[in-house]
mmCIF file of C-alpha atoms and ligand atoms in Angstrom:
data_model
loop_
_atom_site.group_PDB
_atom_site.id
_atom_site.type_symbol
_atom_site.label_atom_id
_atom_site.label_comp_id
_atom_site.label_asym_id
_atom_site.label_seq_id
_atom_site.Cartn_x
_atom_site.Cartn_y
_atom_site.Cartn_z
ATOM 1 C CA MET A 5 12.926 3.714 -47.595
ATOM 2 C CA ASN A 6 16.683 4.167 -47.427
ATOM 3 C CA LYS A 7 18.368 7.405 -46.343
ATOM 4 C CA LEU A 8 18.835 8.582 -49.943
ATOM 5 C CA GLY A 9 15.159 8.014 -50.719
ATOM 6 C CA GLN A 10 14.246 9.971 -47.575
ATOM 7 C CA LEU A 11 16.450 12.872 -48.633
ATOM 8 C CA ALA A 12 14.863 12.871 -52.095
ATOM 9 C CA TYR A 13 11.388 12.918 -50.498
ATOM 10 C CA LEU A 14 12.351 15.847 -48.254
ATOM 11 C CA GLY A 15 13.858 17.803 -51.150
ATOM 12 C CA GLN A 16 10.740 17.295 -53.221
ATOM 13 C CA TRP A 17 8.484 18.260 -50.323
ATOM 14 C CA TYR A 18 10.488 21.445 -49.692
ATOM 15 C CA VAL A 19 10.494 22.589 -53.318
ATOM 16 C CA ARG A 20 6.760 21.957 -53.592
ATOM 17 C CA ALA A 21 6.162 23.818 -50.325
ATOM 18 C CA LEU A 22 8.142 26.806 -51.598
ATOM 19 C CA LEU A 23 5.902 26.724 -54.672
ATOM 20 C CA GLY A 24 2.824 26.901 -52.460
ATOM 21 C CA ARG A 25 1.731 23.290 -51.895
ATOM 22 C CA ARG A 26 0.667 22.781 -48.304
ATOM 23 C CA ALA A 27 1.108 19.167 -47.233
ATOM 24 C CA PRO A 28 2.097 18.287 -43.663
ATOM 25 C CA LEU A 29 5.533 16.781 -43.166
ATOM 26 C CA GLN A 30 5.128 16.075 -39.484
ATOM 27 C CA SER A 31 2.227 14.872 -37.340
ATOM 28 C CA VAL A 32 1.623 15.183 -33.640
ATOM 29 C CA ILE A 33 -0.776 12.535 -32.389
ATOM 30 C CA PHE A 34 -2.112 12.708 -28.850
ATOM 31 C CA ILE A 35 -2.972 9.147 -27.868
ATOM 32 C CA LEU A 36 -4.407 9.861 -24.405
ATOM 33 C CA ASP A 37 -5.017 12.776 -22.066
ATOM 34 C CA LYS A 38 -4.558 10.733 -18.891
ATOM 35 C CA CYS A 39 -1.530 11.891 -16.909
ATOM 36 C CA ASN A 40 0.318 11.064 -13.697
ATOM 37 C CA LEU A 41 1.308 14.721 -13.087
ATOM 38 C CA ARG A 42 -0.555 17.998 -12.696
ATOM 39 C CA CYS A 43 1.955 20.539 -14.025
ATOM 40 C CA ARG A 44 1.311 24.218 -13.342
ATOM 41 C CA HIS A 45 1.777 25.241 -16.957
ATOM 42 C CA CYS A 46 -0.203 22.482 -18.635
ATOM 43 C CA SER A 47 -3.851 22.329 -19.599
ATOM 44 C CA VAL A 48 -3.766 19.138 -21.656
ATOM 45 C CA TYR A 49 -4.493 16.497 -19.006
ATOM 46 C CA GLU A 50 -8.041 15.493 -18.225
ATOM 47 C CA LEU A 51 -8.872 14.446 -14.688
ATOM 48 C CA GLU A 52 -12.468 13.341 -14.736
ATOM 49 C CA HIS A 53 -12.972 11.671 -18.089
ATOM 50 C CA PRO A 54 -9.568 10.885 -19.571
ATOM 51 C CA ARG A 55 -9.611 9.717 -23.164
ATOM 52 C CA VAL A 56 -7.421 6.799 -24.176
ATOM 53 C CA LYS A 57 -7.281 5.791 -27.837
ATOM 54 C CA THR A 58 -7.286 2.196 -29.032
ATOM 55 C CA PHE A 59 -4.403 0.737 -31.018
ATOM 56 C CA GLN A 60 -6.742 0.441 -33.996
ATOM 57 C CA ALA A 61 -7.746 4.127 -33.799
ATOM 58 C CA ILE A 62 -4.066 5.126 -33.678
ATOM 59 C CA ARG A 63 -3.352 2.900 -36.696
ATOM 60 C CA GLU A 64 -6.073 4.663 -38.716
ATOM 61 C CA GLU A 65 -4.783 8.095 -37.700
ATOM 62 C CA LEU A 66 -1.211 7.184 -38.595
ATOM 63 C CA GLU A 67 -2.286 5.851 -41.984
ATOM 64 C CA ASP A 68 -4.277 9.029 -42.689
ATOM 65 C CA CYS A 69 -1.292 11.230 -41.786
ATOM 66 C CA TYR A 70 1.027 9.151 -43.948
ATOM 67 C CA ARG A 71 -1.369 9.345 -46.899
ATOM 68 C CA ALA A 72 -1.462 13.138 -46.475
ATOM 69 C CA GLY A 73 2.325 13.199 -46.938
ATOM 70 C CA SER A 74 3.580 13.271 -43.336
ATOM 71 C CA ARG A 75 6.794 11.344 -42.630
ATOM 72 C CA PHE A 76 7.654 12.323 -39.037
ATOM 73 C CA VAL A 77 5.447 11.614 -36.081
ATOM 74 C CA ASP A 78 5.635 12.684 -32.465
ATOM 75 C CA PHE A 79 3.376 10.937 -29.963
ATOM 76 C CA GLU A 80 2.014 13.063 -27.156
ATOM 77 C CA GLY A 81 -0.267 12.855 -24.132
ATOM 78 C CA GLY A 82 -1.073 12.901 -21.271
ATOM 79 C CA GLU A 83 1.676 10.529 -20.263
ATOM 80 C CA LEU A 84 2.557 7.973 -22.918
ATOM 81 C CA TYR A 85 3.849 5.436 -20.410
ATOM 82 C CA LEU A 86 0.329 5.150 -18.968
ATOM 83 C CA TRP A 87 -1.045 4.148 -22.360
ATOM 84 C CA LYS A 88 -2.026 0.543 -23.057
ATOM 85 C CA ASP A 89 -4.675 -1.300 -25.030
ATOM 86 C CA ARG A 90 -5.602 -4.971 -24.600
ATOM 87 C CA LYS A 91 -4.747 -7.202 -27.566
ATOM 88 C CA GLU A 92 -7.826 -8.924 -28.922
ATOM 89 C CA GLY A 93 -8.387 -12.427 -27.516
ATOM 90 C CA SER A 94 -5.380 -12.174 -25.212
ATOM 91 C CA ASP A 95 -4.340 -10.973 -21.769
ATOM 92 C CA ALA A 96 -1.425 -9.069 -23.281
ATOM 93 C CA PHE A 97 -1.408 -5.323 -23.934
ATOM 94 C CA TYR A 98 -0.106 -3.058 -26.649
ATOM 95 C CA THR A 99 2.258 -0.447 -25.252
ATOM 96 C CA ILE A 100 3.773 2.760 -26.611
ATOM 97 C CA ASP A 101 6.596 0.667 -28.151
ATOM 98 C CA ASP A 102 4.031 -1.208 -30.281
ATOM 99 C CA VAL A 103 2.694 2.175 -31.438
ATOM 100 C CA LEU A 104 6.229 3.273 -32.363
ATOM 101 C CA ASP A 105 6.836 0.003 -34.248
ATOM 102 C CA LEU A 106 3.590 0.549 -36.121
ATOM 103 C CA ALA A 107 4.666 4.044 -37.196
ATOM 104 C CA HIS A 108 7.937 2.611 -38.536
ATOM 105 C CA GLU A 109 6.101 -0.224 -40.335
ATOM 106 C CA ILE A 110 3.795 2.285 -42.019
ATOM 107 C CA GLY A 111 6.865 4.096 -43.315
ATOM 108 C CA PHE A 112 7.423 7.132 -41.086
ATOM 109 C CA PHE A 113 11.074 8.191 -41.265
ATOM 110 C CA SER A 114 11.120 8.982 -37.586
ATOM 111 C CA ALA A 115 8.821 8.409 -34.611
ATOM 112 C CA THR A 116 9.487 10.285 -31.379
ATOM 113 C CA ILE A 117 7.921 10.534 -27.933
ATOM 114 C CA THR A 118 7.649 13.149 -25.216
ATOM 115 C CA THR A 119 7.548 11.803 -21.662
ATOM 116 C CA ASN A 120 7.695 13.242 -18.159
ATOM 117 C CA ALA A 121 10.078 10.370 -17.207
ATOM 118 C CA GLN A 122 8.242 9.480 -14.017
ATOM 119 C CA LEU A 123 8.213 5.871 -15.218
ATOM 120 C CA PRO A 124 11.136 3.950 -16.748
ATOM 121 C CA PHE A 125 11.503 4.195 -20.530
ATOM 122 C CA ASN A 126 14.446 1.832 -21.079
ATOM 123 C CA GLY A 127 14.451 0.050 -24.411
ATOM 124 C CA SER A 128 12.223 2.672 -26.012
ATOM 125 C CA HIS A 129 11.562 2.056 -29.707
ATOM 126 C CA ALA A 130 11.482 5.825 -30.356
ATOM 127 C CA ASP A 131 14.081 7.411 -32.648
ATOM 128 C CA THR A 132 14.521 10.235 -30.169
ATOM 129 C CA VAL A 133 13.152 10.510 -26.647
ATOM 130 C CA PHE A 134 12.117 13.982 -25.495
ATOM 131 C CA VAL A 135 11.973 14.337 -21.724
ATOM 132 C CA SER A 136 10.207 17.350 -20.277
ATOM 133 C CA MET A 137 12.521 19.023 -17.770
ATOM 134 C CA ASP A 138 11.576 22.466 -16.531
ATOM 135 C CA GLY A 139 14.770 23.196 -14.622
ATOM 136 C CA VAL A 140 17.061 21.393 -12.188
ATOM 137 C CA GLY A 141 15.872 20.106 -8.803
ATOM 138 C CA LYS A 142 13.611 22.627 -7.064
ATOM 139 C CA TRP A 143 12.883 24.523 -10.287
ATOM 140 C CA HIS A 144 11.460 21.425 -11.922
ATOM 141 C CA ASP A 145 9.627 20.290 -8.774
ATOM 142 C CA ASP A 146 8.017 23.712 -8.416
ATOM 143 C CA ILE A 147 6.334 23.251 -11.819
ATOM 144 C CA ARG A 148 5.758 19.498 -11.747
ATOM 145 C CA GLY A 149 5.514 18.445 -8.089
ATOM 146 C CA GLU A 150 7.740 17.304 -5.236
ATOM 147 C CA GLY A 151 10.049 14.399 -6.098
ATOM 148 C CA THR A 152 9.475 14.582 -9.862
ATOM 149 C CA PHE A 153 13.045 15.713 -10.618
ATOM 150 C CA ALA A 154 14.616 12.852 -8.635
ATOM 151 C CA ARG A 155 12.528 10.288 -10.541
ATOM 152 C CA LEU A 156 13.316 11.953 -13.877
ATOM 153 C CA GLU A 157 17.043 11.921 -13.130
ATOM 154 C CA LYS A 158 16.946 8.271 -12.080
ATOM 155 C CA HIS A 159 15.104 7.166 -15.240
ATOM 156 C CA ILE A 160 17.243 9.270 -17.579
ATOM 157 C CA HIS A 161 20.346 7.715 -16.036
ATOM 158 C CA ALA A 162 18.950 4.185 -16.372
ATOM 159 C CA PHE A 163 18.239 4.846 -20.082
ATOM 160 C CA HIS A 164 21.991 5.336 -20.748
ATOM 161 C CA ARG A 165 21.329 7.260 -23.980
ATOM 162 C CA GLU A 166 20.297 4.077 -25.799
ATOM 163 C CA LYS A 167 18.790 6.527 -28.297
ATOM 164 C CA PRO A 168 19.293 10.297 -28.611
ATOM 165 C CA LEU A 169 17.761 11.944 -25.558
ATOM 166 C CA CYS A 170 16.761 15.582 -25.570
ATOM 167 C CA VAL A 171 15.311 17.423 -22.592
ATOM 168 C CA ASN A 172 12.601 19.920 -23.309
ATOM 169 C CA MET A 173 12.393 23.011 -21.101
ATOM 170 C CA VAL A 174 9.374 25.323 -21.139
ATOM 171 C CA VAL A 175 10.516 28.672 -19.767
ATOM 172 C CA ASN A 176 7.970 30.707 -17.818
ATOM 173 C CA ASN A 177 8.141 33.489 -15.264
ATOM 174 C CA ARG A 178 8.627 31.012 -12.372
ATOM 175 C CA ASN A 179 11.565 28.982 -13.705
ATOM 176 C CA MET A 180 13.305 31.586 -15.867
ATOM 177 C CA SER A 181 16.034 32.217 -13.262
ATOM 178 C CA GLY A 182 16.893 28.520 -13.378
ATOM 179 C CA VAL A 183 17.880 28.497 -17.073
ATOM 180 C CA ASP A 184 21.655 29.006 -16.609
ATOM 181 C CA GLU A 185 21.892 26.250 -13.987
ATOM 182 C CA THR A 186 19.903 23.959 -16.291
ATOM 183 C CA LEU A 187 22.295 24.588 -19.182
ATOM 184 C CA GLU A 188 25.309 23.734 -16.999
ATOM 185 C CA TYR A 189 23.541 20.596 -15.790
ATOM 186 C CA VAL A 190 22.773 19.443 -19.344
ATOM 187 C CA LEU A 191 26.279 20.224 -20.577
ATOM 188 C CA HIS A 192 27.858 18.081 -17.876
ATOM 189 C CA ASN A 193 25.300 15.291 -17.746
ATOM 190 C CA PRO A 194 26.518 12.313 -19.831
ATOM 191 C CA ASP A 195 22.959 10.940 -19.998
ATOM 192 C CA ILE A 196 21.585 13.874 -22.031
ATOM 193 C CA ASP A 197 22.335 14.830 -25.649
ATOM 194 C CA HIS A 198 20.541 18.143 -26.092
ATOM 195 C CA ILE A 199 18.167 20.641 -24.587
ATOM 196 C CA ALA A 200 15.324 22.281 -26.548
ATOM 197 C CA PHE A 201 13.849 25.567 -25.333
ATOM 198 C CA ASN A 202 10.176 26.460 -25.533
ATOM 199 C CA PHE A 203 8.477 29.427 -23.909
ATOM 200 C CA HIS A 204 5.257 29.300 -21.990
ATOM 201 C CA THR A 205 2.230 29.546 -24.275
ATOM 202 C CA PRO A 206 -0.630 31.078 -22.292
ATOM 203 C CA PHE A 207 -3.434 28.561 -22.690
ATOM 204 C CA ARG A 208 -6.588 29.073 -20.657
ATOM 205 C CA GLU A 209 -5.954 29.298 -16.885
ATOM 206 C CA THR A 210 -2.167 29.372 -17.315
ATOM 207 C CA GLU A 211 -1.918 33.005 -18.502
ATOM 208 C CA SER A 212 -0.189 34.153 -15.297
ATOM 209 C CA LEU A 213 2.947 32.178 -16.216
ATOM 210 C CA TYR A 214 3.509 34.071 -19.463
ATOM 211 C CA LEU A 215 7.021 35.489 -19.671
ATOM 212 C CA ASP A 216 7.373 39.225 -20.100
ATOM 213 C CA PRO A 217 8.305 39.851 -23.796
ATOM 214 C CA GLU A 218 11.378 41.924 -22.948
ATOM 215 C CA GLU A 219 12.687 39.231 -20.595
ATOM 216 C CA ARG A 220 11.974 36.627 -23.250
ATOM 217 C CA ASN A 221 13.903 38.565 -25.905
ATOM 218 C CA ASN A 222 16.863 39.066 -23.563
ATOM 219 C CA LEU A 223 16.865 35.394 -22.693
ATOM 220 C CA ILE A 224 16.819 34.474 -26.398
ATOM 221 C CA ASP A 225 19.951 36.627 -26.902
ATOM 222 C CA ARG A 226 21.625 34.790 -24.014
ATOM 223 C CA LEU A 227 20.617 31.386 -25.398
ATOM 224 C CA MET A 228 22.087 32.298 -28.784
ATOM 225 C CA ASP A 229 25.307 33.215 -27.027
ATOM 226 C CA TYR A 230 25.329 29.913 -25.100
ATOM 227 C CA LYS A 231 24.816 28.095 -28.382
ATOM 228 C CA ARG A 232 27.736 29.917 -29.993
ATOM 229 C CA ARG A 233 29.855 28.759 -27.057
ATOM 230 C CA GLY A 234 29.026 25.110 -27.756
ATOM 231 C CA TYR A 235 26.242 24.388 -25.266
ATOM 232 C CA PRO A 236 24.076 21.571 -26.667
ATOM 233 C CA ILE A 237 20.973 23.605 -27.515
ATOM 234 C CA MET A 238 18.797 21.882 -30.086
ATOM 235 C CA ASN A 239 16.999 25.049 -31.322
ATOM 236 C CA THR A 240 18.786 26.646 -34.249
ATOM 237 C CA THR A 241 20.016 30.221 -33.811
ATOM 238 C CA ASP A 242 17.688 31.396 -36.569
ATOM 239 C CA GLY A 243 14.808 29.483 -34.995
ATOM 240 C CA LEU A 244 15.477 31.176 -31.641
ATOM 241 C CA LYS A 245 15.618 34.599 -33.285
ATOM 242 C CA ALA A 246 12.239 33.981 -34.883
ATOM 243 C CA MET A 247 10.755 33.318 -31.435
ATOM 244 C CA LYS A 248 11.392 36.888 -30.343
ATOM 245 C CA VAL A 249 8.410 39.121 -29.601
ATOM 246 C CA GLN A 250 7.927 42.495 -31.258
ATOM 247 C CA ASN A 251 4.988 44.796 -30.513
ATOM 248 C CA GLY A 252 3.286 42.030 -28.534
ATOM 249 C CA LYS A 253 3.540 39.434 -31.327
ATOM 250 C CA VAL A 254 6.017 36.638 -31.938
ATOM 251 C CA LEU A 255 7.998 37.211 -35.137
ATOM 252 C CA CYS A 256 7.420 33.708 -36.454
ATOM 253 C CA THR A 257 3.601 34.060 -36.542
ATOM 254 C CA ASP A 258 1.583 30.931 -37.397
ATOM 255 C CA LYS A 259 2.166 31.256 -41.140
ATOM 256 C CA TYR A 260 4.153 28.042 -41.494
ATOM 257 C CA CYS A 261 2.599 25.950 -38.743
ATOM 258 C CA TRP A 262 0.661 23.891 -41.344
ATOM 259 C CA VAL A 263 3.907 21.873 -41.701
ATOM 260 C CA THR A 264 2.703 19.914 -38.662
ATOM 261 C CA ASN A 265 -0.820 18.524 -38.413
ATOM 262 C CA PHE A 266 -2.397 17.575 -35.088
ATOM 263 C CA ILE A 267 -4.779 14.862 -33.966
ATOM 264 C CA PHE A 268 -5.981 15.376 -30.420
ATOM 265 C CA SER A 269 -7.004 12.864 -27.747
ATOM 266 C CA ASP A 270 -10.688 13.187 -28.632
ATOM 267 C CA GLY A 271 -9.868 12.329 -32.255
ATOM 268 C CA SER A 272 -10.448 15.879 -33.505
ATOM 269 C CA ARG A 273 -8.007 17.092 -36.134
ATOM 270 C CA SER A 274 -6.375 20.380 -36.923
ATOM 271 C CA PRO A 275 -3.930 21.478 -39.624
ATOM 272 C CA LYS A 276 -2.224 23.621 -36.934
ATOM 273 C CA CYS A 277 -1.473 23.248 -33.227
ATOM 274 C CA MET A 278 -3.901 23.883 -30.386
ATOM 275 C CA GLY A 279 -2.421 27.352 -29.948
ATOM 276 C CA PHE A 280 -4.234 28.248 -33.151
ATOM 277 C CA THR A 281 -7.518 26.762 -31.889
ATOM 278 C CA HIS A 282 -7.089 28.684 -28.610
ATOM 279 C CA GLY A 283 -6.178 31.974 -30.294
ATOM 280 C CA VAL A 284 -2.754 32.330 -28.625
ATOM 281 C CA CYS A 285 -0.473 32.237 -31.713
ATOM 282 C CA ASP A 286 0.677 35.833 -31.122
ATOM 283 C CA ARG A 287 2.179 34.662 -27.815
ATOM 284 C CA CYS A 288 3.318 31.231 -29.040
ATOM 285 C CA GLY A 289 6.321 29.692 -27.318
ATOM 286 C CA PHE A 290 6.684 26.449 -29.225
ATOM 287 C CA THR A 291 10.111 25.739 -30.732
ATOM 288 C CA MET A 292 8.577 24.425 -33.939
ATOM 289 C CA GLY A 293 7.029 27.809 -34.791
ATOM 290 C CA GLY A 294 10.476 29.440 -34.901
ATOM 291 C CA GLU A 295 12.095 26.514 -36.720
ATOM 292 C CA MET A 296 9.430 26.427 -39.444
ATOM 293 C CA TYR A 297 9.686 30.177 -39.931
ATOM 294 C CA SER A 298 13.444 30.006 -40.453
ATOM 295 C CA LEU A 299 13.093 26.940 -42.705
ATOM 296 C CA PHE A 300 10.876 28.956 -45.049
ATOM 297 C CA HIS A 301 13.210 31.927 -44.819
ATOM 298 C CA LEU A 302 15.821 29.611 -46.307
ATOM 299 C CA SER A 303 18.054 29.507 -43.247
ATOM 300 C CA PRO A 304 20.920 27.129 -44.195
ATOM 301 C CA GLU A 305 21.379 26.278 -40.514
ATOM 302 C CA THR A 306 17.746 25.208 -40.098
ATOM 303 C CA ILE A 307 17.685 23.330 -43.418
ATOM 304 C CA LEU A 308 20.778 21.369 -42.372
ATOM 305 C CA ALA A 309 19.311 20.638 -38.944
ATOM 306 C CA GLY A 310 16.122 19.398 -40.633
ATOM 307 C CA LEU A 311 18.125 17.136 -42.929
ATOM 308 C CA GLN A 312 19.460 15.263 -39.943
ATOM 309 C CA LEU A 313 15.975 13.720 -39.868
ATOM 310 C CA ARG A 314 15.889 13.925 -36.079
ATOM 311 C CA LYS A 315 17.753 10.627 -36.103
ATOM 312 C CA SER A 316 21.226 11.926 -35.486
ATOM 313 C CA ASN A 317 23.281 9.943 -33.032
ATOM 314 C CA ASP A 318 25.847 12.717 -32.758
ATOM 315 C CA LYS A 319 26.934 13.058 -29.186
ATOM 316 C CA LYS A 320 27.134 16.497 -27.745
ATOM 317 C CA VAL A 321 30.496 18.169 -27.590
ATOM 318 C CA LYS A 322 31.963 17.835 -24.111
ATOM 319 C CA ARG A 323 33.862 20.765 -22.747
HETATM 320 C C1 SAM B 4 1.424 18.251 -22.726
HETATM 321 S S1 SAM B 4 2.970 17.546 -22.281
HETATM 322 C C2 SAM B 4 2.581 15.841 -22.398
HETATM 323 C C3 SAM B 4 3.744 14.882 -22.350
HETATM 324 C C4 SAM B 4 4.232 14.433 -20.983
HETATM 325 N N1 SAM B 4 3.228 14.154 -20.053
HETATM 326 C C5 SAM B 4 5.223 15.446 -20.449
HETATM 327 O O1 SAM B 4 4.986 16.073 -19.442
HETATM 328 O O2 SAM B 4 6.246 15.552 -21.100
HETATM 329 C C6 SAM B 4 3.964 17.837 -23.716
HETATM 330 C C7 SAM B 4 4.891 19.016 -23.615
HETATM 331 O O3 SAM B 4 4.123 20.220 -23.649
HETATM 332 C C8 SAM B 4 4.703 21.131 -22.747
HETATM 333 N N2 SAM B 4 3.705 22.132 -22.358
HETATM 334 C C9 SAM B 4 2.644 21.963 -21.564
HETATM 335 N N3 SAM B 4 1.978 23.132 -21.399
HETATM 336 C C10 SAM B 4 2.643 24.069 -22.118
HETATM 337 C C11 SAM B 4 2.471 25.463 -22.343
HETATM 338 N N4 SAM B 4 1.462 26.117 -21.784
HETATM 339 N N5 SAM B 4 3.349 26.113 -23.132
HETATM 340 C C12 SAM B 4 4.379 25.442 -23.700
HETATM 341 N N6 SAM B 4 4.606 24.123 -23.526
HETATM 342 C C13 SAM B 4 3.756 23.441 -22.743
HETATM 343 C C14 SAM B 4 5.159 20.239 -21.603
HETATM 344 O O4 SAM B 4 6.124 20.859 -20.769
HETATM 345 C C15 SAM B 4 5.709 19.049 -22.346
HETATM 346 O O5 SAM B 4 7.080 19.229 -22.659
#
């Protein structure tokens, strides 16, 4: 579908959604829960019995999501660069790039990945690559393990922004003091387009990392100020505002989270993210919660950002 057709589809979806029709526009598909890192804040990886989906299973899930109306897909893990599936009657393997090609063939407008960048990702077939970066140097290594930042930096550099590259920082009470340094690093690093901010969501056994609500709100004010000054923050200002916490609850609530449907590594499905399943929506830190809230509060800024279809090749403004 050409760009005009995509815009028409989005317009139609939005009007219908405002009228009360709930069809997902975006899907998050976890294709494995095997990982090469053991991050402090994460509870997604599975050590003993990791699940790895077949190419055929992923095809069926993608087709189901597309039929339900979804047109954007983000693949998640575990670590996507560990995923492979043997091609029938051959010694060759499908890789994450074959999965991305499949999503495009099916008709998704955009297919993105999130990686920890411990393995090279040159030549990725994704429309945007999200790299998880929880600070610079020691800040990142404290969350993700010794040497992980050096490998990330090396692989980001080797990628040379072949496609838009956004780093994804999850702020918690261990790395919060590293946010300013991270913003300077991103601003001056020619290999990175944007940074997206999430806050720690306290899944089971990671509760101790939850950021104090007052500190979180103050940080959000500072991030909005950085954004005004031209720092390449991907979150919209309205989306950030909606991630503030009032009386122990995030403002954005989970009211609009049905926009994204989820299929987990075990094949189970949910019309909302795992935060909903785990009962932590009141303390949600995921960017998408804030962005969806402002989209349905008719924020022109968020609508415009959405219209860029996550395919924008705009380079960040250098200062
Ligand atoms: C589960 S990881 C899997 C992808 C890949 N292995 C990686 O590290 O990027 C996907 C994203 O979720 C984030 N994440 C993990 N635990 C989180 C939590 N408790 N709250 C918010 N984000 C979290 C990670 O930092 C990462 O950006």
